[in-house]
CSV table of N, CA, C and O in Angstrom, one decimal:
chain,number,residue,atom,x,y,z
A,1,MET,N,10.5,25.4,0.3
A,1,MET,CA,10.2,24.2,1.0
A,1,MET,C,9.7,23.1,0.0
A,1,MET,O,8.9,23.4,-0.8
A,2,SER,N,10.3,21.9,0.1
A,2,SER,CA,9.9,20.9,-0.8
A,2,SER,C,8.5,20.2,-0.3
A,2,SER,O,8.2,20.3,0.9
A,3,ASP,N,7.8,19.6,-1.2
A,3,ASP,CA,6.6,19.0,-0.9
A,3,ASP,C,6.9,17.6,-0.3
A,3,ASP,O,7.2,16.6,-1.1
A,4,LEU,N,6.8,17.4,1.0
A,4,LEU,CA,7.2,16.2,1.6
A,4,LEU,C,6.2,15.1,1.5
A,4,LEU,O,6.5,13.9,1.7
A,5,VAL,N,5.0,15.4,1.0
A,5,VAL,CA,4.0,14.4,0.8
A,5,VAL,C,4.0,13.8,-0.6
A,5,VAL,O,4.1,12.6,-0.8
A,6,ASN,N,4.0,14.7,-1.6
A,6,ASN,CA,3.9,14.2,-3.0
A,6,ASN,C,5.3,14.1,-3.7
A,6,ASN,O,5.4,13.4,-4.7
A,7,HIS,N,6.2,14.9,-3.3
A,7,HIS,CA,7.5,14.8,-4.0
A,7,HIS,C,8.7,15.0,-3.0
A,7,HIS,O,9.5,15.9,-3.1
A,8,PRO,N,8.8,14.1,-2.0
A,8,PRO,CA,9.9,14.2,-1.1
A,8,PRO,C,11.2,14.0,-1.9
A,8,PRO,O,11.3,13.3,-2.9
A,9,LYS,N,12.3,14.6,-1.4
A,9,LYS,CA,13.6,14.6,-2.1
A,9,LYS,C,14.0,13.2,-2.4
A,9,LYS,O,14.6,12.9,-3.5
A,10,HIS,N,13.9,12.3,-1.5
A,10,HIS,CA,14.4,10.9,-1.7
A,10,HIS,C,13.6,10.1,-2.7
A,10,HIS,O,14.0,9.0,-3.1
A,11,TYR,N,12.5,10.7,-3.2
A,11,TYR,CA,11.8,10.0,-4.3
A,11,TYR,C,12.1,10.6,-5.7
A,11,TYR,O,12.0,10.0,-6.7
A,12,THR,N,12.5,11.9,-5.7
A,12,THR,CA,12.6,12.6,-7.0
A,12,THR,C,14.1,13.0,-7.4
A,12,THR,O,14.3,13.6,-8.4
A,13,GLN,N,15.1,12.6,-6.6
A,13,GLN,CA,16.4,13.1,-6.9
A,13,GLN,C,17.2,12.2,-7.8
A,13,GLN,O,18.4,12.4,-8.0
A,14,HIS,N,16.6,11.1,-8.3
A,14,HIS,CA,17.3,10.2,-9.2
A,14,HIS,C,17.8,11.0,-10.4
A,14,HIS,O,17.1,11.7,-11.0
A,15,LYS,N,19.0,10.7,-10.7
A,15,LYS,CA,19.7,11.5,-11.8
A,15,LYS,C,19.0,11.2,-13.2
A,15,LYS,O,19.1,12.1,-14.1
A,16,SER,N,18.3,10.2,-13.3
A,16,SER,CA,17.6,9.9,-14.6
A,16,SER,C,16.4,10.8,-14.8
A,16,SER,O,15.9,10.9,-15.9
A,17,GLY,N,15.9,11.4,-13.7
A,17,GLY,CA,14.7,12.2,-13.8
A,17,GLY,C,13.4,11.3,-13.6
A,17,GLY,O,12.3,11.8,-13.5
A,18,VAL,N,13.6,10.0,-13.5
A,18,VAL,CA,12.5,9.1,-13.3
A,18,VAL,C,12.1,9.1,-11.8
A,18,VAL,O,13.0,9.0,-10.9
A,19,GLU,N,10.8,9.1,-11.5
A,19,GLU,CA,10.4,9.0,-10.1
A,19,GLU,C,10.0,7.5,-9.9
A,19,GLU,O,9.6,6.8,-10.8
A,20,CYS,N,10.3,7.1,-8.7
A,20,CYS,CA,10.0,5.7,-8.3
A,20,CYS,C,8.6,5.3,-8.6
A,20,CYS,O,8.4,4.2,-9.1
A,21,ILE,N,7.6,6.1,-8.4
A,21,ILE,CA,6.2,5.7,-8.6
A,21,ILE,C,5.9,5.4,-10.0
A,21,ILE,O,5.0,4.7,-10.3
A,22,GLU,N,6.7,6.0,-10.9
A,22,GLU,CA,6.5,5.7,-12.4
A,22,GLU,C,6.8,4.2,-12.7
A,22,GLU,O,6.3,3.7,-13.7
A,23,ILE,N,7.5,3.6,-11.9
A,23,ILE,CA,7.8,2.1,-12.0
A,23,ILE,C,6.8,1.3,-11.1
A,23,ILE,O,6.1,0.4,-11.6
A,24,THR,N,6.8,1.7,-9.9
A,24,THR,CA,6.1,0.9,-8.9
A,24,THR,C,4.6,0.8,-9.1
A,24,THR,O,3.9,-0.1,-8.7
A,25,GLU,N,4.0,1.8,-9.7
A,25,GLU,CA,2.5,1.8,-9.8
A,25,GLU,C,2.0,0.7,-10.8
A,25,GLU,O,0.9,0.4,-10.8
A,26,HIS,N,3.0,0.1,-11.5
A,26,HIS,CA,2.6,-0.9,-12.4
A,26,HIS,C,2.8,-2.3,-11.9
A,26,HIS,O,2.6,-3.3,-12.6
A,27,LEU,N,3.2,-2.4,-10.6
A,27,LEU,CA,3.6,-3.7,-10.0
A,27,LEU,C,2.7,-4.0,-8.8
A,27,LEU,O,1.9,-3.1,-8.4
A,28,ASN,N,2.8,-5.2,-8.3
A,28,ASN,CA,2.0,-5.5,-7.2
A,28,ASN,C,2.6,-4.9,-5.9
A,28,ASN,O,3.8,-4.3,-6.0
A,29,PHE,N,2.0,-5.0,-4.8
A,29,PHE,CA,2.4,-4.3,-3.6
A,29,PHE,C,3.8,-4.7,-3.1
A,29,PHE,O,4.7,-3.9,-2.9
A,30,ASN,N,4.1,-6.0,-3.1
A,30,ASN,CA,5.3,-6.5,-2.6
A,30,ASN,C,6.5,-6.1,-3.5
A,30,ASN,O,7.5,-5.6,-3.0
A,31,ARG,N,6.3,-6.2,-4.8
A,31,ARG,CA,7.4,-5.9,-5.7
A,31,ARG,C,7.6,-4.4,-5.7
A,31,ARG,O,8.7,-3.9,-5.8
A,32,GLY,N,6.5,-3.6,-5.7
A,32,GLY,CA,6.6,-2.2,-5.7
A,32,GLY,C,7.3,-1.6,-4.5
A,32,GLY,O,8.1,-0.7,-4.5
A,33,ASN,N,6.9,-2.2,-3.3
A,33,ASN,CA,7.6,-1.7,-2.1
A,33,ASN,C,9.0,-2.1,-2.0
A,33,ASN,O,9.9,-1.4,-1.5
A,34,ALA,N,9.4,-3.3,-2.5
A,34,ALA,CA,10.8,-3.7,-2.6
A,34,ALA,C,11.6,-2.7,-3.4
A,34,ALA,O,12.7,-2.2,-3.0
A,35,ILE,N,11.1,-2.3,-4.5
A,35,ILE,CA,11.7,-1.3,-5.4
A,35,ILE,C,11.8,0.0,-4.6
A,35,ILE,O,12.8,0.7,-4.6
A,36,LYS,N,10.7,0.4,-4.0
A,36,LYS,CA,10.7,1.7,-3.3
A,36,LYS,C,11.8,1.8,-2.2
A,36,LYS,O,12.5,2.8,-2.2
A,37,TYR,N,11.9,0.8,-1.4
A,37,TYR,CA,12.9,0.8,-0.4
A,37,TYR,C,14.3,0.7,-0.9
A,37,TYR,O,15.2,1.4,-0.4
A,38,ALA,N,14.5,0.0,-2.0
A,38,ALA,CA,15.9,-0.1,-2.6
A,38,ALA,C,16.2,1.3,-3.2
A,38,ALA,O,17.3,1.8,-3.1
A,39,TRP,N,15.2,1.9,-3.9
A,39,TRP,CA,15.4,3.2,-4.6
A,39,TRP,C,15.8,4.3,-3.6
A,39,TRP,O,16.7,5.0,-4.0
A,40,ARG,N,15.3,4.3,-2.5
A,40,ARG,CA,15.6,5.4,-1.6
A,40,ARG,C,16.6,5.1,-0.5
A,40,ARG,O,16.9,5.9,0.4
A,41,ALA,N,17.1,3.9,-0.5
A,41,ALA,CA,18.0,3.4,0.6
A,41,ALA,C,19.2,4.3,0.9
A,41,ALA,O,19.5,4.5,2.1
A,42,ASN,N,19.8,4.8,-0.1
A,42,ASN,CA,21.0,5.7,0.2
A,42,ASN,C,20.6,7.2,0.4
A,42,ASN,O,21.5,8.0,0.7
A,43,ASP,N,19.4,7.5,0.2
A,43,ASP,CA,19.0,8.9,0.2
A,43,ASP,C,18.3,9.4,1.4
A,43,ASP,O,18.1,10.6,1.6
A,44,LYS,N,17.9,8.5,2.3
A,44,LYS,CA,17.1,8.9,3.5
A,44,LYS,C,17.9,8.9,4.8
A,44,LYS,O,17.3,9.2,5.8
A,45,GLY,N,19.1,8.3,4.8
A,45,GLY,CA,19.8,8.3,6.0
A,45,GLY,C,19.5,7.0,6.9
A,45,GLY,O,19.9,6.9,8.0
A,46,CYS,N,18.8,6.0,6.3
A,46,CYS,CA,18.6,4.8,7.0
A,46,CYS,C,18.7,3.6,6.0
A,46,CYS,O,17.8,2.8,5.8
A,47,THR,N,19.9,3.6,5.4
A,47,THR,CA,20.2,2.6,4.3
A,47,THR,C,19.9,1.2,4.8
A,47,THR,O,19.2,0.4,4.1
A,48,ARG,N,20.5,0.8,5.9
A,48,ARG,CA,20.4,-0.6,6.3
A,48,ARG,C,18.9,-1.0,6.6
A,48,ARG,O,18.4,-2.1,6.2
A,49,GLU,N,18.2,-0.1,7.3
A,49,GLU,CA,16.8,-0.4,7.6
A,49,GLU,C,16.0,-0.5,6.3
A,49,GLU,O,15.1,-1.4,6.2
A,50,ASP,N,16.2,0.4,5.4
A,50,ASP,CA,15.4,0.3,4.1
A,50,ASP,C,15.8,-0.9,3.3
A,50,ASP,O,14.9,-1.6,2.7
A,51,LEU,N,17.0,-1.4,3.3
A,51,LEU,CA,17.4,-2.6,2.6
A,51,LEU,C,16.8,-3.8,3.3
A,51,LEU,O,16.4,-4.8,2.6
A,52,LYS,N,16.7,-3.8,4.6
A,52,LYS,CA,16.1,-4.9,5.3
A,52,LYS,C,14.6,-5.0,4.9
A,52,LYS,O,14.0,-6.0,4.8
A,53,LYS,N,13.9,-3.8,4.8
A,53,LYS,CA,12.5,-3.8,4.4
A,53,LYS,C,12.4,-4.3,3.0
A,53,LYS,O,11.5,-5.1,2.7
A,54,CYS,N,13.3,-3.9,2.1
A,54,CYS,CA,13.3,-4.4,0.7
A,54,CYS,C,13.4,-5.9,0.7
A,54,CYS,O,12.6,-6.6,0.0
A,55,GLU,N,14.3,-6.4,1.5
A,55,GLU,CA,14.5,-7.9,1.6
A,55,GLU,C,13.2,-8.6,2.1
A,55,GLU,O,12.8,-9.6,1.6
A,56,TRP,N,12.6,-8.0,3.1
A,56,TRP,CA,11.3,-8.5,3.7
A,56,TRP,C,10.3,-8.7,2.6
A,56,TRP,O,9.6,-9.7,2.5
A,57,TYR,N,10.1,-7.6,1.8
A,57,TYR,CA,9.0,-7.6,0.8
A,57,TYR,C,9.4,-8.6,-0.3
A,57,TYR,O,8.5,-9.3,-0.9
A,58,ILE,N,10.6,-8.8,-0.7
A,58,ILE,CA,11.0,-9.8,-1.7
A,58,ILE,C,10.7,-11.2,-1.2
A,58,ILE,O,10.2,-12.0,-1.9
A,59,ASN,N,11.1,-11.4,0.1
A,59,ASN,CA,10.8,-12.7,0.7
A,59,ASN,C,9.3,-13.0,0.7
A,59,ASN,O,8.9,-14.2,0.5
A,60,ARG,N,8.5,-12.0,1.0
A,60,ARG,CA,7.1,-12.2,1.1
A,60,ARG,C,6.5,-12.5,-0.3
A,60,ARG,O,5.7,-13.3,-0.5
A,61,GLU,N,7.1,-11.8,-1.3
A,61,GLU,CA,6.7,-12.1,-2.7
A,61,GLU,C,7.1,-13.5,-3.1
A,61,GLU,O,6.3,-14.2,-3.8
A,62,ILE,N,8.2,-14.0,-2.7
A,62,ILE,CA,8.7,-15.3,-3.1
A,62,ILE,C,7.7,-16.3,-2.4
A,62,ILE,O,7.3,-17.3,-3.1
A,63,LYS,N,7.3,-16.1,-1.2
A,63,LYS,CA,6.4,-17.0,-0.5
A,63,LYS,C,5.0,-17.0,-1.2
A,63,LYS,O,4.4,-18.1,-1.3
A,64,ARG,N,4.6,-15.9,-1.6
A,64,ARG,CA,3.3,-15.8,-2.3
A,64,ARG,C,3.4,-16.6,-3.6
A,64,ARG,O,2.4,-17.3,-3.9
A,65,LEU,N,4.5,-16.4,-4.4
A,65,LEU,CA,4.6,-17.2,-5.6
A,65,LEU,C,4.7,-18.7,-5.4
A,65,LEU,O,4.2,-19.5,-6.1
A,66,GLN,N,5.3,-19.1,-4.3
A,66,GLN,CA,5.4,-20.5,-4.0
A,66,GLN,C,4.1,-21.1,-3.6
A,66,GLN,O,3.9,-22.3,-3.8
A,67,ARG,N,3.1,-20.3,-3.2
A,67,ARG,CA,1.8,-20.8,-2.9
A,67,ARG,C,1.0,-21.0,-4.2
A,67,ARG,O,-0.1,-21.4,-4.2
A,68,GLY,N,1.7,-20.7,-5.4
A,68,GLY,CA,1.0,-20.8,-6.6
A,68,GLY,C,0.2,-19.7,-7.0
A,68,GLY,O,-0.7,-19.7,-7.9
A,69,ASN,N,0.4,-18.5,-6.4
A,69,ASN,CA,-0.3,-17.3,-6.6
A,69,ASN,C,0.4,-16.4,-7.6
A,69,ASN,O,1.0,-15.4,-7.2
A,70,ASN,N,0.4,-16.8,-8.9
A,70,ASN,CA,1.2,-16.0,-9.9
A,70,ASN,C,0.6,-14.7,-10.2
A,70,ASN,O,-0.6,-14.5,-10.2
A,71,VAL,N,1.4,-13.7,-10.5
A,71,VAL,CA,1.0,-12.4,-10.8
A,71,VAL,C,0.4,-12.4,-12.2
A,71,VAL,O,0.9,-13.0,-13.1
A,72,PRO,N,-0.7,-11.8,-12.5
A,72,PRO,CA,-1.6,-11.0,-11.6
A,72,PRO,C,-2.7,-11.9,-11.1
A,72,PRO,O,-3.7,-11.3,-10.6
A,73,ASP,N,-2.7,-13.1,-11.1
A,73,ASP,CA,-3.8,-14.0,-10.7
A,73,ASP,C,-3.8,-14.2,-9.2
A,73,ASP,O,-3.5,-15.3,-8.7
A,74,TYR,N,-4.1,-13.1,-8.5
A,74,TYR,CA,-4.1,-13.2,-7.1
A,74,TYR,C,-5.5,-13.0,-6.5
A,74,TYR,O,-5.7,-12.9,-5.3
A,75,SER,N,-6.5,-13.0,-7.3
A,75,SER,CA,-7.9,-12.7,-6.9
A,75,SER,C,-8.4,-13.7,-5.8
A,75,SER,O,-9.2,-13.2,-4.9
A,76,TYR,N,-8.1,-14.9,-5.9
A,76,TYR,CA,-8.6,-15.9,-4.9
A,76,TYR,C,-8.2,-15.5,-3.5
A,76,TYR,O,-9.0,-15.4,-2.6
A,77,ASP,N,-6.9,-15.4,-3.3
A,77,ASP,CA,-6.3,-15.0,-2.0
A,77,ASP,C,-6.9,-13.7,-1.5
A,77,ASP,O,-7.2,-13.5,-0.3
A,78,LEU,N,-7.0,-12.8,-2.4
A,78,LEU,CA,-7.6,-11.5,-2.1
A,78,LEU,C,-9.0,-11.6,-1.6
A,78,LEU,O,-9.4,-11.0,-0.6
A,79,ASP,N,-9.8,-12.4,-2.3
A,79,ASP,CA,-11.2,-12.6,-1.9
A,79,ASP,C,-11.3,-13.3,-0.5
A,79,ASP,O,-12.1,-12.9,0.3
A,80,VAL,N,-10.4,-14.2,-0.2
A,80,VAL,CA,-10.4,-14.9,1.1
A,80,VAL,C,-10.1,-13.9,2.2
A,80,VAL,O,-10.8,-13.8,3.2
A,81,VAL,N,-9.0,-13.1,2.0
A,81,VAL,CA,-8.6,-12.1,3.0
A,81,VAL,C,-9.7,-11.0,3.2
A,81,VAL,O,-10.1,-10.6,4.3
A,82,TYR,N,-10.3,-10.6,2.0
A,82,TYR,CA,-11.3,-9.5,2.1
A,82,TYR,C,-12.5,-10.1,2.8
A,82,TYR,O,-13.1,-9.3,3.6
A,83,THR,N,-12.9,-11.3,2.6
A,83,THR,CA,-14.0,-11.9,3.3
A,83,THR,C,-13.8,-11.9,4.8
A,83,THR,O,-14.7,-11.6,5.6
A,84,ARG,N,-12.6,-12.3,5.2
A,84,ARG,CA,-12.2,-12.3,6.6
A,84,ARG,C,-12.4,-10.9,7.2
A,84,ARG,O,-12.9,-10.7,8.3
A,85,LEU,N,-11.9,-9.9,6.5
A,85,LEU,CA,-12.0,-8.5,7.0
A,85,LEU,C,-13.5,-8.1,7.0
A,85,LEU,O,-13.9,-7.5,8.0
A,86,TYR,N,-14.2,-8.4,6.0
A,86,TYR,CA,-15.7,-8.1,6.0
A,86,TYR,C,-16.4,-8.8,7.2
A,86,TYR,O,-17.2,-8.1,7.9
A,87,ASP,N,-16.1,-10.0,7.4
A,87,ASP,CA,-16.7,-10.8,8.6
A,87,ASP,C,-16.4,-10.1,9.9
A,87,ASP,O,-17.2,-10.0,10.8
A,88,TYR,N,-15.2,-9.6,10.0
A,88,TYR,CA,-14.8,-8.9,11.3
A,88,TYR,C,-15.6,-7.6,11.4
A,88,TYR,O,-16.2,-7.4,12.5
A,89,TYR,N,-15.6,-6.8,10.4
A,89,TYR,CA,-16.2,-5.5,10.5
A,89,TYR,C,-17.8,-5.6,10.6
A,89,TYR,O,-18.4,-4.7,11.3
A,90,LYS,N,-18.4,-6.5,10.0
A,90,LYS,CA,-19.9,-6.6,10.0
A,90,LYS,C,-20.4,-6.9,11.4
A,90,LYS,O,-21.6,-6.5,11.7
A,91,ASP,N,-19.6,-7.5,12.3
A,91,ASP,CA,-20.1,-7.8,13.6
A,91,ASP,C,-19.8,-6.8,14.7
A,91,ASP,O,-20.2,-7.0,15.8
A,92,TYR,N,-19.2,-5.7,14.3
A,92,TYR,CA,-18.9,-4.6,15.3
A,92,TYR,C,-19.5,-3.3,14.9
A,92,TYR,O,-19.6,-3.0,13.8
A,93,ASP,N,-19.9,-2.6,16.0
A,93,ASP,CA,-20.5,-1.3,15.8
A,93,ASP,C,-19.5,-0.2,16.1
A,93,ASP,O,-19.5,0.3,17.2
A,94,PHE,N,-18.6,0.1,15.1
A,94,PHE,CA,-17.7,1.2,15.3
A,94,PHE,C,-17.3,1.7,13.9
A,94,PHE,O,-17.8,1.2,12.9
A,95,ASP,N,-16.5,2.7,13.8
A,95,ASP,CA,-16.1,3.3,12.6
A,95,ASP,C,-15.6,2.3,11.6
A,95,ASP,O,-14.6,1.6,11.7
A,96,LYS,N,-16.3,2.2,10.5
A,96,LYS,CA,-16.0,1.2,9.4
A,96,LYS,C,-15.3,1.9,8.2
A,96,LYS,O,-15.3,1.3,7.1
A,97,ARG,N,-14.8,3.0,8.4
A,97,ARG,CA,-14.2,3.7,7.3
A,97,ARG,C,-13.0,3.0,6.7
A,97,ARG,O,-12.8,3.0,5.5
A,98,LEU,N,-12.2,2.3,7.5
A,98,LEU,CA,-11.1,1.6,7.0
A,98,LEU,C,-11.5,0.5,6.1
A,98,LEU,O,-11.0,0.3,5.0
A,99,PHE,N,-12.6,-0.2,6.5
A,99,PHE,CA,-13.1,-1.3,5.6
A,99,PHE,C,-13.6,-0.6,4.3
A,99,PHE,O,-13.4,-1.2,3.2
A,100,ASP,N,-14.4,0.5,4.4
A,100,ASP,CA,-14.9,1.1,3.2
A,100,ASP,C,-13.7,1.6,2.3
A,100,ASP,O,-13.8,1.4,1.1
A,101,PHE,N,-12.7,2.1,2.9
A,101,PHE,CA,-11.5,2.6,2.2
A,101,PHE,C,-10.9,1.4,1.4
A,101,PHE,O,-10.7,1.5,0.2
A,102,ILE,N,-10.6,0.3,2.1
A,102,ILE,CA,-10.0,-0.9,1.4
A,102,ILE,C,-11.0,-1.4,0.3
A,102,ILE,O,-10.5,-1.8,-0.8
A,103,SER,N,-12.2,-1.5,0.6
A,103,SER,CA,-13.2,-2.0,-0.3
A,103,SER,C,-13.2,-1.2,-1.6
A,103,SER,O,-13.2,-1.8,-2.7
A,104,ASN,N,-13.2,0.1,-1.5
A,104,ASN,CA,-13.2,1.0,-2.6
A,104,ASN,C,-11.9,0.8,-3.4
A,104,ASN,O,-11.9,0.9,-4.7
A,105,LEU,N,-10.8,0.7,-2.8
A,105,LEU,CA,-9.5,0.5,-3.5
A,105,LEU,C,-9.4,-0.8,-4.2
A,105,LEU,O,-8.9,-0.9,-5.3
A,106,ILE,N,-10.0,-1.9,-3.6
A,106,ILE,CA,-9.9,-3.2,-4.2
A,106,ILE,C,-10.9,-3.3,-5.4
A,106,ILE,O,-10.5,-3.8,-6.4
A,107,HIS,N,-12.1,-2.9,-5.2
A,107,HIS,CA,-13.1,-3.2,-6.1
A,107,HIS,C,-13.5,-2.1,-7.1
A,107,HIS,O,-14.3,-2.3,-8.0
A,108,GLY,N,-13.1,-0.9,-6.8
A,108,GLY,CA,-13.7,0.2,-7.5
A,108,GLY,C,-12.9,0.8,-8.6
A,108,GLY,O,-11.7,0.6,-8.7
A,109,GLY,N,-13.6,1.5,-9.4
A,109,GLY,CA,-13.0,2.3,-10.5
A,109,GLY,C,-12.7,3.7,-10.0
A,109,GLY,O,-12.4,4.0,-8.8
A,110,GLN,N,-12.7,4.7,-10.9
A,110,GLN,CA,-12.4,6.0,-10.6
A,110,GLN,C,-13.3,6.6,-9.5
A,110,GLN,O,-12.8,7.4,-8.7
A,111,ASP,N,-14.6,6.4,-9.6
A,111,ASP,CA,-15.5,6.9,-8.6
A,111,ASP,C,-15.2,6.4,-7.2
A,111,ASP,O,-15.2,7.1,-6.2
A,112,ALA,N,-14.9,5.1,-7.1
A,112,ALA,CA,-14.6,4.5,-5.9
A,112,ALA,C,-13.3,5.1,-5.3
A,112,ALA,O,-13.1,5.3,-4.1
A,113,LEU,N,-12.3,5.3,-6.2
A,113,LEU,CA,-11.0,5.9,-5.7
A,113,LEU,C,-11.3,7.3,-5.2
A,113,LEU,O,-10.7,7.7,-4.2
A,114,ALA,N,-12.1,8.0,-5.9
A,114,ALA,CA,-12.5,9.4,-5.4
A,114,ALA,C,-13.1,9.3,-4.0
A,114,ALA,O,-12.8,10.2,-3.2
A,115,TYR,N,-14.0,8.3,-3.8
A,115,TYR,CA,-14.6,8.2,-2.5
A,115,TYR,C,-13.6,7.8,-1.5
A,115,TYR,O,-13.6,8.3,-0.3
A,116,ALA,N,-12.6,7.0,-1.8
A,116,ALA,CA,-11.5,6.7,-0.9
A,116,ALA,C,-10.8,7.9,-0.5
A,116,ALA,O,-10.4,8.1,0.7
A,117,LEU,N,-10.6,8.8,-1.4
A,117,LEU,CA,-10.0,10.1,-1.1
A,117,LEU,C,-10.8,10.9,-0.1
A,117,LEU,O,-10.2,11.6,0.8
A,118,THR,N,-12.1,10.9,-0.1
A,118,THR,CA,-12.9,11.6,0.8
A,118,THR,C,-12.8,11.0,2.2
A,118,THR,O,-12.9,11.7,3.2
A,119,ILE,N,-12.6,9.7,2.3
A,119,ILE,CA,-12.4,9.0,3.6
A,119,ILE,C,-11.1,9.5,4.2
A,119,ILE,O,-11.0,9.8,5.4
A,120,ILE,N,-10.0,9.5,3.4
A,120,ILE,CA,-8.7,10.0,3.9
A,120,ILE,C,-8.9,11.5,4.3
A,120,ILE,O,-8.4,11.9,5.4
A,121,ASP,N,-9.6,12.3,3.6
A,121,ASP,CA,-9.8,13.7,4.0
A,121,ASP,C,-10.5,13.8,5.3
A,121,ASP,O,-10.2,14.6,6.1
A,122,SER,N,-11.5,12.9,5.6
A,122,SER,CA,-12.2,12.9,6.9
A,122,SER,C,-11.2,12.6,8.0
A,122,SER,O,-11.3,13.1,9.1
A,123,TRP,N,-10.3,11.6,7.8
A,123,TRP,CA,-9.3,11.3,8.8
A,123,TRP,C,-8.4,12.5,9.1
A,123,TRP,O,-8.1,12.8,10.2
A,124,VAL,N,-7.9,13.1,8.0
A,124,VAL,CA,-7.0,14.3,8.2
A,124,VAL,C,-7.7,15.4,8.9
A,124,VAL,O,-7.2,16.0,9.8
A,125,ARG,N,-9.0,15.7,8.6
A,125,ARG,CA,-9.8,16.7,9.3
A,125,ARG,C,-9.9,16.4,10.8
A,125,ARG,O,-9.8,17.3,11.6
A,126,GLU,N,-10.1,15.1,11.1
A,126,GLU,CA,-10.2,14.8,12.5
A,126,GLU,C,-8.9,15.0,13.3
A,126,GLU,O,-8.9,15.4,14.4
A,127,ILE,N,-7.8,14.7,12.6
A,127,ILE,CA,-6.5,14.9,13.2
A,127,ILE,C,-6.2,16.3,13.5
A,127,ILE,O,-5.7,16.7,14.5
A,128,GLU,N,-6.7,17.2,12.5
A,128,GLU,CA,-6.4,18.6,12.6
A,128,GLU,C,-7.3,19.3,13.6
A,128,GLU,O,-7.0,20.5,13.9
A,129,GLN,N,-8.3,18.7,14.1
A,129,GLN,CA,-9.2,19.3,15.1
A,129,GLN,C,-8.6,19.4,16.4
A,129,GLN,O,-7.9,18.7,16.9
């Protein structure tokens, strides 16, 4: 049985031996997702849908660049959105793990990423109960 989480066939079957993530991990989200969807478009059985998603991410990246938000100088917009998210979560008394997860991924180093993994683990354990 193949590992459907870490090495699904549609990510690893490229004849070059290169995995999609080896390219996309160096790019921003929009560009990386566009590549991901184009990369697997013919391998998953939903070619048109994946190419439409690819197109959507490219258009989103073009709009971001038109706002003057050049790669990798995106910190201002990120701060604005992050503050909006923070303002939302600080006023409500419920599970704030999603905010903690996002915060650790945006601002943290290796320790924060490790903590983000513990949040994911807690979600998985809840699903399995």
